[in-house]
XYZ file of C-alpha atoms in Angstrom:
562
model
C 23.384 -9.719 15.538
C 22.716 -11.173 12.089
C 20.817 -14.305 11.168
C 23.530 -15.230 8.674
C 26.977 -13.698 8.299
C 27.288 -11.933 4.928
C 30.223 -9.791 3.833
C 29.598 -6.077 3.165
C 30.410 -6.472 -0.538
C 27.784 -9.210 -0.914
C 25.264 -7.031 0.939
C 26.011 -4.204 -1.497
C 25.485 -6.541 -4.433
C 22.208 -7.854 -3.010
C 20.739 -4.377 -2.585
C 21.844 -3.305 -6.058
C 20.427 -6.551 -7.489
C 17.078 -5.979 -5.752
C 16.751 -2.529 -7.328
C 18.069 -3.321 -10.817
C 16.883 -6.902 -11.439
C 13.184 -6.046 -11.988
C 14.192 -3.394 -14.539
C 16.335 -5.897 -16.450
C 13.533 -8.442 -16.116
C 11.072 -5.965 -17.650
C 13.378 -5.477 -20.619
C 13.795 -9.234 -21.022
C 10.006 -9.708 -20.909
C 9.589 -7.457 -23.951
C 12.275 -9.235 -25.987
C 11.495 -12.349 -28.046
C 11.973 -15.474 -25.959
C 14.802 -17.856 -26.947
C 13.468 -20.862 -28.902
C 14.054 -23.262 -26.039
C 12.089 -21.145 -23.563
C 9.030 -20.333 -25.673
C 7.186 -23.496 -24.767
C 3.783 -24.352 -26.134
C 2.191 -21.207 -24.737
C 4.266 -18.001 -25.072
C 1.809 -16.060 -22.879
C 2.294 -18.502 -20.010
C 6.047 -18.385 -20.590
C 6.212 -14.621 -20.066
C 3.986 -14.870 -16.985
C 6.331 -17.558 -15.666
C 9.193 -15.150 -16.346
C 7.477 -12.561 -14.132
C 7.104 -15.078 -11.316
C 10.764 -16.077 -11.663
C 12.125 -12.515 -11.577
C 9.941 -11.353 -8.682
C 10.731 -14.598 -6.851
C 14.463 -14.015 -7.271
C 14.070 -10.460 -5.958
C 12.086 -11.734 -2.952
C 14.765 -14.329 -2.160
C 17.452 -11.636 -2.412
C 15.421 -9.373 -0.092
C 15.052 -12.164 2.477
C 18.787 -12.917 2.326
C 19.521 -9.188 2.671
C 17.249 -9.020 5.727
C 18.982 -12.096 7.163
C 22.397 -10.471 6.738
C 21.216 -7.150 8.205
C 22.906 -6.266 11.512
C 19.938 -6.137 13.887
C 22.121 -4.804 16.694
C 22.684 -1.575 14.737
C 19.458 -0.920 12.780
C 20.038 2.837 12.880
C 23.205 2.462 10.783
C 22.941 2.549 7.004
C 23.975 -0.864 5.727
C 24.676 -2.425 2.304
C 25.655 1.055 1.131
C 26.836 1.955 -2.352
C 28.028 5.497 -3.035
C 29.163 6.285 -6.580
C 29.404 9.678 -8.276
C 26.846 9.936 -11.087
C 26.512 13.600 -12.122
C 29.547 15.419 -10.621
C 28.406 18.863 -11.802
C 25.261 18.598 -9.647
C 26.888 16.425 -6.969
C 24.282 13.735 -7.660
C 25.443 10.314 -6.524
C 24.136 6.771 -6.883
C 23.802 6.348 -3.146
C 21.982 3.258 -1.896
C 21.524 1.924 1.612
C 19.030 0.485 4.077
C 18.323 0.860 7.772
C 15.597 -0.308 10.137
C 13.099 2.105 8.582
C 13.513 1.099 4.937
C 14.238 -2.636 5.290
C 10.659 -3.708 6.243
C 9.217 -1.685 3.353
C 11.740 -3.219 0.963
C 10.783 -6.770 1.992
C 7.042 -5.933 1.917
C 7.357 -4.606 -1.644
C 9.262 -7.685 -2.834
C 6.713 -10.002 -1.175
C 3.584 -8.291 -2.508
C 4.958 -8.049 -6.042
C 5.864 -11.744 -6.058
C 2.407 -12.707 -4.776
C 0.809 -10.529 -7.464
C 2.954 -12.153 -10.167
C 2.038 -15.612 -8.849
C -1.664 -14.739 -8.766
C -1.510 -13.291 -12.295
C 0.099 -16.463 -13.631
C -3.167 -18.266 -12.912
C -5.606 -15.342 -13.150
C -4.375 -12.810 -15.680
C -6.713 -9.783 -15.973
C -8.335 -9.256 -19.347
C -6.376 -6.841 -21.491
C -3.615 -6.494 -24.077
C -0.398 -8.504 -24.322
C 0.792 -10.375 -21.208
C 4.304 -9.241 -22.168
C 3.364 -5.627 -21.530
C 1.590 -6.546 -18.294
C 4.618 -8.360 -16.874
C 7.006 -5.607 -17.991
C 4.867 -2.904 -16.353
C 4.620 -4.808 -13.062
C 8.404 -5.276 -13.007
C 9.101 -1.600 -13.762
C 6.666 -0.699 -10.996
C 8.519 -2.984 -8.592
C 11.902 -1.540 -9.525
C 10.735 2.041 -8.988
C 9.173 1.250 -5.630
C 12.190 -0.672 -4.354
C 14.478 2.137 -5.512
C 12.366 4.683 -3.621
C 13.032 2.833 -0.366
C 16.729 2.210 -1.112
C 18.126 5.463 -2.552
C 19.762 8.087 -0.328
C 19.971 10.989 -2.784
C 17.143 13.515 -3.104
C 17.172 13.629 -6.913
C 17.360 9.851 -7.213
C 14.479 9.647 -4.750
C 12.427 11.905 -7.013
C 13.276 9.854 -10.122
C 12.331 6.609 -8.389
C 9.187 8.240 -6.979
C 8.080 9.223 -10.482
C 9.148 5.957 -12.084
C 6.076 4.142 -10.741
C 3.475 6.522 -12.167
C 3.531 5.462 -15.823
C 3.339 1.679 -15.130
C 0.410 2.151 -12.755
C -1.331 4.453 -15.243
C -1.184 1.784 -17.954
C -2.145 -1.045 -15.595
C -5.326 0.866 -14.730
C -5.996 2.175 -18.234
C -5.428 -1.039 -20.176
C -6.262 -3.848 -17.715
C -8.842 -2.106 -15.523
C -12.612 -2.323 -15.381
C -15.384 0.213 -15.894
C -14.380 3.896 -16.029
C -10.724 2.864 -16.219
C -9.616 5.655 -18.550
C -11.075 8.433 -16.402
C -9.616 6.849 -13.257
C -6.181 6.471 -14.861
C -6.115 10.083 -16.009
C -7.216 11.310 -12.601
C -4.460 9.258 -10.975
C -1.716 10.543 -13.264
C -2.805 14.202 -13.161
C -3.066 14.375 -9.374
C 0.261 12.648 -8.760
C 2.161 14.511 -11.487
C 0.970 17.915 -10.302
C 1.970 17.026 -6.764
C 5.351 15.788 -7.984
C 6.147 19.052 -9.788
C 5.717 20.980 -6.551
C 7.714 18.345 -4.656
C 10.638 18.654 -7.091
C 10.846 22.386 -6.420
C 11.057 21.701 -2.702
C 13.773 19.052 -3.141
C 15.810 21.396 -5.339
C 15.421 24.167 -2.760
C 16.836 21.945 -0.014
C 19.696 20.713 -2.190
C 20.725 24.153 -3.419
C 20.435 25.891 -0.047
C 22.248 23.158 1.876
C 24.847 22.411 -0.806
C 24.120 18.676 -0.956
C 21.419 16.239 -2.082
C 22.729 13.468 0.186
C 19.907 12.392 2.488
C 22.210 10.964 5.157
C 24.250 14.178 5.405
C 21.073 16.275 5.454
C 19.557 14.122 8.211
C 22.725 14.398 10.287
C 22.736 18.169 9.850
C 19.116 18.145 11.116
C 18.172 21.391 9.386
C 20.951 23.448 10.922
C 22.121 24.529 7.467
C 18.652 25.706 6.431
C 16.889 28.835 7.611
C 13.434 28.574 9.136
C 11.836 30.176 6.072
C 13.560 27.703 3.719
C 12.389 24.806 5.882
C 8.862 26.223 5.887
C 8.735 26.466 2.087
C 10.396 23.053 1.638
C 7.926 21.300 3.940
C 4.995 22.972 2.205
C 6.211 22.012 -1.291
C 7.527 18.511 -0.590
C 4.720 17.731 1.834
C 2.111 18.584 -0.803
C 3.595 16.109 -3.280
C 3.921 13.399 -0.630
C 0.401 14.049 0.679
C -1.098 13.428 -2.769
C 0.599 10.025 -2.984
C -0.283 9.064 0.626
C -3.179 10.164 0.026
C -4.177 12.755 2.627
C -7.656 14.239 2.806
C -8.675 16.329 0.821
C -6.143 15.259 -1.849
C -7.464 11.706 -1.834
C -10.206 11.837 -4.474
C -8.134 10.016 -7.120
C -7.756 6.944 -4.898
C -11.310 5.465 -4.802
C -11.656 5.792 -8.584
C -8.228 4.251 -9.202
C -8.891 1.313 -6.876
C -12.372 0.675 -8.241
C -11.153 0.600 -11.848
C -7.798 -1.139 -11.329
C -7.347 -4.887 -11.841
C -6.942 -6.925 -8.665
C -3.125 -6.945 -8.683
C -3.112 -3.215 -9.488
C -5.234 -2.503 -6.406
C -3.006 -4.715 -4.245
C 0.172 -2.938 -5.364
C -1.414 0.506 -5.189
C -2.647 0.036 -1.617
C 0.115 -2.208 -0.343
C 3.135 -0.458 -1.815
C 2.575 2.854 -3.627
C 0.769 4.614 -0.780
C 3.733 3.837 1.495
C 6.054 5.914 -0.690
C 4.389 9.149 0.421
C 4.522 8.454 4.159
C 8.092 7.126 3.819
C 9.091 10.473 2.303
C 7.693 12.310 5.331
C 9.771 10.154 7.681
C 12.963 9.893 5.632
C 13.155 13.482 4.330
C 10.959 16.032 6.099
C 11.257 14.945 9.740
C 15.085 14.950 9.892
C 15.920 17.502 7.183
C 13.409 20.268 8.026
C 12.389 19.749 11.679
C 11.429 23.383 12.296
C 9.266 23.466 9.197
C 7.626 20.189 10.235
C 6.978 21.559 13.714
C 5.137 24.499 12.157
C 2.971 22.307 9.946
C 2.548 19.340 12.323
C -0.753 20.532 13.881
C -2.256 21.088 10.426
C -1.001 17.708 9.218
C -2.556 16.066 12.273
C -5.839 17.919 11.724
C -6.054 16.782 8.088
C -5.117 13.259 9.226
C -7.961 12.907 11.736
C -10.457 14.466 9.326
C -9.343 11.792 6.848
C -9.846 9.079 9.479
C -13.422 10.145 10.197
C -14.242 11.040 6.586
C -12.983 7.692 5.269
C -14.992 5.819 7.892
C -18.190 7.786 7.225
C -17.793 7.225 3.485
C -17.447 3.494 4.143
C -20.532 3.491 6.360
C -22.498 5.243 3.603
C -21.363 2.669 1.035
C -22.103 -0.253 3.365
C -25.713 0.617 4.127
C -28.509 -1.358 2.521
C -29.714 0.090 -0.767
C -26.651 2.296 -1.325
C -25.376 0.134 -4.211
C -21.919 0.533 -2.695
C -18.953 -1.095 -4.431
C -16.870 -3.282 -2.098
C -13.602 -2.290 -3.814
C -14.509 1.373 -3.416
C -15.280 0.804 0.254
C -11.860 -0.771 0.868
C -10.282 2.177 -0.971
C -11.998 4.664 1.326
C -10.877 2.603 4.306
C -7.303 3.196 3.117
C -7.862 6.945 3.427
C -8.734 6.392 7.080
C -5.876 4.000 7.786
C -3.300 6.261 6.166
C -4.732 9.051 8.334
C -3.411 7.154 11.369
C 0.014 6.979 9.707
C 0.033 10.744 9.119
C -1.152 11.407 12.681
C 1.749 9.371 14.043
C 4.232 11.286 11.875
C 2.721 14.623 12.941
C 3.397 13.882 16.633
C 7.152 14.020 15.873
C 7.774 11.569 18.734
C 9.469 8.148 18.611
C 6.239 6.498 19.777
C 4.115 8.160 17.108
C 6.588 7.661 14.254
C 7.142 4.001 15.198
C 3.381 3.588 15.226
C 3.174 5.177 11.784
C 5.818 2.833 10.366
C 4.122 -0.187 11.968
C 0.739 0.915 10.596
C 2.341 1.240 7.154
C 3.413 -2.400 7.149
C 0.146 -3.599 8.699
C -1.893 -1.722 6.100
C 0.169 -3.238 3.290
C -0.447 -6.772 4.566
C -4.126 -6.429 5.504
C -5.379 -4.207 2.692
C -3.368 -6.191 0.158
C -5.188 -9.301 1.392
C -8.555 -7.513 1.313
C -8.124 -6.452 -2.307
C -7.103 -9.983 -3.275
C -10.271 -11.294 -1.606
C -12.565 -8.670 -3.121
C -11.092 -9.435 -6.553
C -11.855 -13.115 -6.041
C -15.413 -12.364 -4.929
C -15.955 -10.140 -7.965
C -14.656 -12.921 -10.240
C -17.159 -15.359 -8.756
C -20.232 -13.123 -8.578
C -19.467 -10.859 -11.519
C -19.919 -7.782 -9.337
C -18.588 -6.110 -6.206
C -21.924 -4.396 -5.488
C -22.670 -4.890 -1.801
C -26.449 -5.093 -2.227
C -26.072 -7.825 -4.831
C -23.534 -9.733 -2.749
C -25.630 -9.506 0.411
C -28.935 -10.282 -1.316
C -27.681 -13.132 -3.460
C -28.350 -15.715 -0.798
C -29.484 -15.944 2.779
C -26.228 -17.628 3.757
C -23.939 -15.579 1.475
C -20.247 -16.501 1.559
C -20.404 -18.554 4.744
C -22.928 -20.851 3.075
C -21.496 -20.909 -0.451
C -17.717 -20.529 -0.054
C -17.035 -20.909 3.673
C -13.240 -20.686 3.555
C -13.390 -17.564 1.404
C -15.953 -16.056 3.759
C -13.883 -16.909 6.824
C -10.757 -15.338 5.321
C -12.691 -12.176 4.414
C -13.970 -11.955 7.991
C -10.406 -12.433 9.286
C -9.061 -9.652 7.071
C -11.918 -7.352 8.099
C -11.361 -7.789 11.836
C -7.607 -7.332 11.277
C -8.372 -4.072 9.452
C -10.543 -2.761 12.285
C -7.616 -3.171 14.683
C -8.466 -6.299 16.689
C -5.821 -6.853 19.408
C -3.516 -9.712 18.524
C -3.461 -8.823 14.828
C -1.180 -6.400 12.976
C -3.698 -3.577 12.600
C -3.898 -3.000 16.366
C -0.374 -1.861 17.198
C 0.016 0.913 14.642
C -3.245 2.608 15.612
C -2.568 2.265 19.340
C 0.973 3.681 19.126
C -0.089 6.639 16.980
C -2.809 7.511 19.502
C -0.300 7.211 22.367
C 2.051 9.478 20.449
C -0.730 12.043 19.992
C -1.401 12.001 23.742
C 2.106 13.321 24.388
C 3.420 15.072 21.231
C 6.898 16.504 20.753
C 8.047 19.572 22.622
C 6.683 22.756 21.101
C 3.447 21.163 19.887
C 0.127 21.919 21.565
C -0.866 19.092 23.903
C -4.555 20.104 24.105
C -4.785 20.167 20.298
C -3.105 16.786 19.875
C -5.166 15.197 22.631
C -8.227 16.427 20.778
C -6.838 14.801 17.627
C -6.258 11.621 19.639
C -9.901 11.599 20.778
C -11.145 12.107 17.220
C -8.820 9.340 15.981
C -10.078 6.991 18.708
C -13.644 7.753 17.611
C -12.519 6.841 14.089
C -11.518 3.378 15.303
C -15.115 2.841 16.474
C -16.437 3.897 13.074
C -13.954 1.531 11.409
C -15.214 -1.341 13.538
C -18.806 -0.412 12.644
C -18.424 -0.478 8.859
C -16.170 -3.528 8.807
C -18.628 -5.541 10.907
C -21.492 -4.395 8.656
C -19.529 -5.621 5.625
C -18.873 -8.986 7.281
C -22.509 -9.374 8.266
C -23.840 -8.484 4.842
C -21.320 -10.205 2.574
C -20.552 -13.249 4.701
C -23.964 -13.838 6.287
C -26.312 -12.191 3.781
C -29.492 -10.226 4.389
C -32.489 -11.408 6.335
C -35.390 -12.688 4.263
C -37.232 -9.346 3.906
C -34.116 -7.770 2.386
C -32.883 -10.675 0.276
C -35.637 -10.680 -2.315
C -34.129 -9.928 -5.711
C -35.825 -9.076 -8.919
C -35.270 -11.523 -11.785
C -32.802 -9.049 -13.351
C -30.760 -8.890 -10.144
C -30.434 -12.636 -9.727
C -27.864 -13.014 -12.491
C -25.127 -10.398 -12.106
C -24.133 -8.916 -15.435
C -20.756 -7.837 -16.715
C -19.992 -5.697 -19.772
C -19.532 -8.953 -21.680
C -22.781 -10.580 -20.576
C -23.803 -12.873 -17.699
C -21.003 -13.688 -15.292
C -19.763 -17.282 -15.321
C -18.209 -19.159 -12.410
C -21.461 -19.700 -10.567
C -22.660 -16.098 -10.488
C -25.950 -17.142 -12.054
C -26.357 -19.611 -9.218
C -26.880 -16.843 -6.687
C -30.598 -17.728 -6.585
C -32.518 -20.788 -7.837
C -34.488 -20.224 -11.013
C -37.980 -18.935 -10.374
C -37.340 -18.207 -6.700
C -37.125 -14.744 -5.183
C -36.934 -15.769 -1.539
C -34.066 -16.788 0.720
C -31.516 -19.335 -0.404
C -32.596 -22.956 -0.218
C -30.454 -25.926 0.682
C -30.203 -26.878 -2.989
C -28.496 -23.634 -4.081
C -25.235 -24.605 -5.847
C -21.986 -23.702 -4.113
C -19.543 -21.110 -5.396
C -16.022 -22.284 -5.980
C -14.117 -21.859 -2.741
C -10.455 -20.902 -2.390
C -8.334 -22.313 -5.215
C -4.814 -23.626 -4.506
C -3.152 -20.704 -6.330
C -5.264 -18.259 -4.310
C -4.245 -19.985 -1.085
C -0.595 -19.715 -2.132
C -0.952 -15.957 -2.775
C -3.005 -15.139 0.315
C -1.608 -17.373 3.069
C 1.669 -15.410 3.554
C -0.288 -12.180 4.085
C -2.658 -13.777 6.606
C 0.221 -15.479 8.440
C 2.296 -12.289 8.656
C -0.747 -10.376 9.913
C -0.896 -12.793 12.843
C 2.881 -12.812 13.421
C 3.114 -9.000 13.425
C 0.157 -8.822 15.793
C 1.528 -11.339 18.285
C 5.208 -10.341 18.088
C 5.296 -6.596 17.316
C 8.785 -6.344 18.819
C 10.211 -7.998 15.695
C 9.298 -4.938 13.641
C 9.584 -2.300 16.376
C 13.063 -3.574 17.239
C 14.122 -2.592 13.724
C 12.392 0.766 13.476
C 12.789 2.223 16.966
C 16.597 2.769 17.058
C 16.517 4.215 13.535
C 13.632 6.550 14.436
C 15.344 7.649 17.651
C 18.477 8.567 15.721
C 16.518 10.219 12.915
C 14.640 12.499 15.299
C 17.832 13.277 17.223
C 19.540 14.575 14.101
C 21.805 11.629 13.404
C 22.877 11.286 17.058
C 22.108 8.050 18.854
């Protein structure tokens, strides 16, 4: 069944367009604009160009999804297979199935929303031309990662995103941006070098780099020792990008320093590339190697769940001077732990839960970083003590719609039933209760119990954040020194109402005369509403997504057999 009937050749063109168009758009952004398109403001013109290109890619992705045959989601569709380097048997092989299609659409959507948001709220930094070009290159690399079906092309696409994200953090980021950018690039590059060795080992030992052929073979052409080494090498590179505890330490620094759109793309899109590699490459290509490492992967995953939650609780407590962006970054470590736990079960239930949690995390955490960026713009800081102590009523009293949306995103993140965050966590825990044959049930049920405890910790820190940021502190805790009443930025006092956090000469709770903060702007509503709406839709109708992923996962785990 398809929503609209599209010929295979048009489907091929659409997928190729989705991958290549952002790259061509990045090149066009760096070229001088034709005289008729310069307009009165060249900076706005290039930002408009970014919105146009990402919008065209999003439309193409939606049309591609509409033409996708939902009756056969396990079959690779819109495929292109052209010889590129005959000597190495490297081919330009593109295609999508029920596993990659949701990630493709999510990437196109988030990048468009980031381009739209940046059109109205460009982060401070160098030329807008460079900013737009970097975002488009980042989009192209991410989309290619989810579309290519050749191991070497996968590696090239995987690496293609590193340089744009490095510059987005280094040139448009906040405090400590250079150190954070270097940490990001060093961790991911070192992991990628090891991953390349593993990919080459698989390709040389099996005689092909074709991911579809390798998945169909299901590891039968690889010895157990080769699979063991391949999983160790490739898994290390993927785990850094995911990020898995204890290889996660680059993530909080990168998120804290990155501009708002950089954090949204990093959390919503780039982290998914690592977990996608586990599902697309390691599970079907090296099943025996994965079975050996699955208990260790699950153990690291649940440690990450608890560690991320405890770190968030430490940042959320009164007097900790915790940064709200850093807290959301640590929450990602915990949420991606659930994804890794689901993959480690090697069962259809667990892997479907992991893929669902991937999409849910992209929607919810993308929305959270948008909201935290907006709060930081208004207050001039993301420090939780400052935000909570600024007024007795906090966001609910000063920007009620913004506060309500933050509370919605927080309860979605903690896994409230009826919202997208619930299904991924529940399915991964169910998968851990009954793991694949050959895996220790007592061990995985222990992991399930630890993961379930992690959900309680997640609820605890998210509710603390909502109480403090949206409701503020009680009077004994809301007294600020004169220096604290006006949040400072590196460039001086913060505008946009930040100085209004407390009436002049008053150190007590907020009075009724405290000026309001600006609430949600129309451009913010346009960028955030799709994420909030899809969070509800995915929570109420999970079968829409699971209907795509489940047949593809079943076939993947069965070695290409339905």
